[in-house]
PDB file of C-alpha atoms in Angstrom:
ATOM      1  CA  UNK A   1     -11.806 -17.034   5.304  1.00  0.00           C
ATOM      2  CA  UNK A   2     -15.408 -16.238   4.183  1.00  0.00           C
ATOM      3  CA  UNK A   3     -15.133 -12.261   4.440  1.00  0.00           C
ATOM      4  CA  UNK A   4     -16.148 -10.534   1.243  1.00  0.00           C
ATOM      5  CA  UNK A   5     -14.536  -6.722   0.096  1.00  0.00           C
ATOM      6  CA  UNK A   6     -16.417  -4.733  -2.273  1.00  0.00           C
ATOM      7  CA  UNK A   7     -14.609  -1.148  -3.579  1.00  0.00           C
ATOM      8  CA  UNK A   8     -17.222   1.986  -2.339  1.00  0.00           C
ATOM      9  CA  UNK A   9     -14.826   4.529  -4.350  1.00  0.00           C
ATOM     10  CA  UNK A  10     -13.643   5.364  -7.395  1.00  0.00           C
ATOM     11  CA  UNK A  11     -14.191   2.083  -8.554  1.00  0.00           C
ATOM     12  CA  UNK A  12     -17.351   0.344  -6.983  1.00  0.00           C
ATOM     13  CA  UNK A  13     -18.581  -2.555  -7.197  1.00  0.00           C
ATOM     14  CA  UNK A  14     -14.794  -4.068  -7.816  1.00  0.00           C
ATOM     15  CA  UNK A  15     -14.640  -7.294  -5.694  1.00  0.00           C
ATOM     16  CA  UNK A  16     -12.414  -9.764  -3.522  1.00  0.00           C
ATOM     17  CA  UNK A  17     -12.985 -12.331  -1.244  1.00  0.00           C
ATOM     18  CA  UNK A  18     -10.365 -13.607   1.381  1.00  0.00           C
ATOM     19  CA  UNK A  19      -8.667 -16.494   0.672  1.00  0.00           C
ATOM     20  CA  UNK A  20      -6.143 -18.025   3.638  1.00  0.00           C
ATOM     21  CA  UNK A  21      -3.208 -17.933   1.204  1.00  0.00           C
ATOM     22  CA  UNK A  22      -3.349 -14.608   1.738  1.00  0.00           C
ATOM     23  CA  UNK A  23      -2.460 -14.194   4.976  1.00  0.00           C
ATOM     24  CA  UNK A  24      -3.030 -11.708   7.941  1.00  0.00           C
ATOM     25  CA  UNK A  25      -4.736  -8.953   6.362  1.00  0.00           C
ATOM     26  CA  UNK A  26      -6.099  -5.527   7.059  1.00  0.00           C
ATOM     27  CA  UNK A  27      -9.042  -3.946   4.361  1.00  0.00           C
ATOM     28  CA  UNK A  28      -8.306  -0.503   3.088  1.00  0.00           C
ATOM     29  CA  UNK A  29     -11.318   2.264   4.441  1.00  0.00           C
ATOM     30  CA  UNK A  30     -12.418   2.199   0.573  1.00  0.00           C
ATOM     31  CA  UNK A  31     -13.676  -1.203   0.904  1.00  0.00           C
ATOM     32  CA  UNK A  32     -16.792  -2.403   2.225  1.00  0.00           C
ATOM     33  CA  UNK A  33     -16.154  -5.848   4.092  1.00  0.00           C
ATOM     34  CA  UNK A  34     -18.897  -8.062   4.431  1.00  0.00           C
ATOM     35  CA  UNK A  35     -18.787 -11.044   6.993  1.00  0.00           C
ATOM     36  CA  UNK A  36     -20.825 -13.726   5.115  1.00  0.00           C
ATOM     37  CA  UNK A  37     -22.709 -16.469   6.836  1.00  0.00           C
ATOM     38  CA  UNK A  38     -21.084 -19.782   5.086  1.00  0.00           C
ATOM     39  CA  UNK A  39     -23.739 -21.814   5.857  1.00  0.00           C
ATOM     40  CA  UNK A  40     -25.873 -19.435   3.259  1.00  0.00           C
ATOM     41  CA  UNK A  41     -23.241 -18.126   0.611  1.00  0.00           C
ATOM     42  CA  UNK A  42     -20.174 -19.066  -0.364  1.00  0.00           C
ATOM     43  CA  UNK A  43     -17.596 -16.128  -0.871  1.00  0.00           C
ATOM     44  CA  UNK A  44     -16.640 -17.738  -4.290  1.00  0.00           C
ATOM     45  CA  UNK A  45     -20.343 -17.463  -5.534  1.00  0.00           C
ATOM     46  CA  UNK A  46     -20.694 -13.967  -4.503  1.00  0.00           C
ATOM     47  CA  UNK A  47     -17.515 -13.082  -6.096  1.00  0.00           C
ATOM     48  CA  UNK A  48     -18.593 -14.694  -9.654  1.00  0.00           C
ATOM     49  CA  UNK A  49     -22.154 -13.099  -8.742  1.00  0.00           C
ATOM     50  CA  UNK A  50     -20.278  -9.755  -8.953  1.00  0.00           C
ATOM     51  CA  UNK A  51     -18.370 -10.364 -12.266  1.00  0.00           C
ATOM     52  CA  UNK A  52     -21.861 -10.697 -14.026  1.00  0.00           C
ATOM     53  CA  UNK A  53     -23.745  -8.142 -15.998  1.00  0.00           C
ATOM     54  CA  UNK A  54     -26.991  -8.337 -13.817  1.00  0.00           C
ATOM     55  CA  UNK A  55     -24.477  -6.777 -10.789  1.00  0.00           C
ATOM     56  CA  UNK A  56     -22.289  -4.451 -13.219  1.00  0.00           C
ATOM     57  CA  UNK A  57     -25.936  -2.547 -14.183  1.00  0.00           C
ATOM     58  CA  UNK A  58     -27.233  -2.698 -10.775  1.00  0.00           C
ATOM     59  CA  UNK A  59     -24.019  -1.329  -9.646  1.00  0.00           C
ATOM     60  CA  UNK A  60     -24.073   1.645 -12.692  1.00  0.00           C
ATOM     61  CA  UNK A  61     -27.704   2.090 -11.169  1.00  0.00           C
ATOM     62  CA  UNK A  62     -26.678   2.989  -7.955  1.00  0.00           C
ATOM     63  CA  UNK A  63     -23.317   4.519  -8.157  1.00  0.00           C
ATOM     64  CA  UNK A  64     -23.604   8.174  -6.908  1.00  0.00           C
ATOM     65  CA  UNK A  65     -21.290   9.997  -9.843  1.00  0.00           C
ATOM     66  CA  UNK A  66     -19.209  13.265  -8.819  1.00  0.00           C
ATOM     67  CA  UNK A  67     -15.654  13.697  -8.670  1.00  0.00           C
ATOM     68  CA  UNK A  68     -15.367  10.480  -7.312  1.00  0.00           C
ATOM     69  CA  UNK A  69     -17.893   7.677  -8.044  1.00  0.00           C
ATOM     70  CA  UNK A  70     -19.072   6.217  -4.722  1.00  0.00           C
ATOM     71  CA  UNK A  71     -21.748   3.533  -3.344  1.00  0.00           C
ATOM     72  CA  UNK A  72     -22.190   3.048   0.527  1.00  0.00           C
ATOM     73  CA  UNK A  73     -22.122  -0.178   2.784  1.00  0.00           C
ATOM     74  CA  UNK A  74     -26.124   0.038   3.103  1.00  0.00           C
ATOM     75  CA  UNK A  75     -26.933   0.359  -0.207  1.00  0.00           C
ATOM     76  CA  UNK A  76     -24.698  -2.583  -0.900  1.00  0.00           C
ATOM     77  CA  UNK A  77     -26.195  -4.604   1.368  1.00  0.00           C
ATOM     78  CA  UNK A  78     -29.459  -3.878  -0.270  1.00  0.00           C
ATOM     79  CA  UNK A  79     -28.106  -5.403  -3.303  1.00  0.00           C
ATOM     80  CA  UNK A  80     -30.420  -8.649  -4.208  1.00  0.00           C
ATOM     81  CA  UNK A  81     -28.084 -11.817  -5.198  1.00  0.00           C
ATOM     82  CA  UNK A  82     -29.801 -14.813  -6.479  1.00  0.00           C
ATOM     83  CA  UNK A  83     -29.821 -17.656  -3.314  1.00  0.00           C
ATOM     84  CA  UNK A  84     -29.437 -21.221  -4.299  1.00  0.00           C
ATOM     85  CA  UNK A  85     -28.323 -23.728  -1.703  1.00  0.00           C
ATOM     86  CA  UNK A  86     -25.042 -24.259  -0.846  1.00  0.00           C
ATOM     87  CA  UNK A  87     -24.416 -27.936  -2.868  1.00  0.00           C
ATOM     88  CA  UNK A  88     -25.415 -25.618  -6.359  1.00  0.00           C
ATOM     89  CA  UNK A  89     -23.292 -22.848  -5.355  1.00  0.00           C
ATOM     90  CA  UNK A  90     -20.522 -25.465  -5.258  1.00  0.00           C
ATOM     91  CA  UNK A  91     -21.228 -26.852  -8.337  1.00  0.00           C
ATOM     92  CA  UNK A  92     -21.819 -23.579  -9.755  1.00  0.00           C
ATOM     93  CA  UNK A  93     -18.031 -22.692  -8.778  1.00  0.00           C
ATOM     94  CA  UNK A  94     -16.464 -25.592  -9.968  1.00  0.00           C
ATOM     95  CA  UNK A  95     -17.936 -25.056 -13.246  1.00  0.00           C
ATOM     96  CA  UNK A  96     -16.782 -21.696 -13.725  1.00  0.00           C
ATOM     97  CA  UNK A  97     -13.029 -22.658 -12.975  1.00  0.00           C
ATOM     98  CA  UNK A  98     -13.249 -25.627 -14.894  1.00  0.00           C
ATOM     99  CA  UNK A  99     -14.237 -23.294 -17.873  1.00  0.00           C
ATOM    100  CA  UNK A 100     -11.986 -20.605 -16.559  1.00  0.00           C
ATOM    101  CA  UNK A 101      -9.210 -23.276 -16.894  1.00  0.00           C
ATOM    102  CA  UNK A 102     -10.318 -24.569 -20.465  1.00  0.00           C
ATOM    103  CA  UNK A 103     -10.334 -21.368 -21.516  1.00  0.00           C
ATOM    104  CA  UNK A 104      -6.466 -20.439 -20.673  1.00  0.00           C
ATOM    105  CA  UNK A 105      -5.568 -23.276 -22.120  1.00  0.00           C
ATOM    106  CA  UNK A 106      -7.242 -22.154 -25.433  1.00  0.00           C
ATOM    107  CA  UNK A 107      -5.793 -18.785 -24.924  1.00  0.00           C
ATOM    108  CA  UNK A 108      -2.321 -20.180 -24.787  1.00  0.00           C
ATOM    109  CA  UNK A 109      -2.691 -22.427 -27.537  1.00  0.00           C
ATOM    110  CA  UNK A 110      -3.952 -19.660 -29.520  1.00  0.00           C
ATOM    111  CA  UNK A 111      -0.891 -17.281 -28.646  1.00  0.00           C
ATOM    112  CA  UNK A 112       1.352 -20.471 -29.824  1.00  0.00           C
ATOM    113  CA  UNK A 113      -0.782 -20.716 -33.273  1.00  0.00           C
ATOM    114  CA  UNK A 114       0.199 -17.031 -34.183  1.00  0.00           C
ATOM    115  CA  UNK A 115       3.642 -17.331 -32.507  1.00  0.00           C
ATOM    116  CA  UNK A 116       4.194 -19.943 -34.873  1.00  0.00           C
ATOM    117  CA  UNK A 117       2.184 -18.300 -37.771  1.00  0.00           C
ATOM    118  CA  UNK A 118       4.326 -15.540 -37.203  1.00  0.00           C
ATOM    119  CA  UNK A 119       7.507 -17.688 -37.126  1.00  0.00           C
ATOM    120  CA  UNK A 120       6.468 -19.178 -41.096  1.00  0.00           C
ATOM    121  CA  UNK A 121       5.830 -15.601 -42.092  1.00  0.00           C
ATOM    122  CA  UNK A 122       9.026 -14.287 -41.338  1.00  0.00           C
ATOM    123  CA  UNK A 123      10.516 -17.852 -43.125  1.00  0.00           C
ATOM    124  CA  UNK A 124       9.043 -17.393 -46.323  1.00  0.00           C
ATOM    125  CA  UNK A 125       9.343 -13.331 -46.595  1.00  0.00           C
TER     126      UNK A 125
END
């Protein structure tokens, strides 16, 4: 727990954080692994930051394009991540996960409504 992975080639910036449930793993050569100081930054916080528009813009500006787009570990280590206290990181993570779960429920309800609508239309016609 605490390792953070970023793709350096093909799809630079794609991210993942190791979870205990993943079991023993070895990271591939096209990934950059960062061991985080868990007293300063939580992997979930960094992961959610890596999903932001700000991060995506930084990736697009930093990535070298060619046959295979790439970015190196030094460039990633120079990336500026907004620093906030661990307690605020935890609260932010909780809020994001809560909102994500609410979104999943809403999407499920929309899908059910669409299925019902389709069924009703088929019964009428």
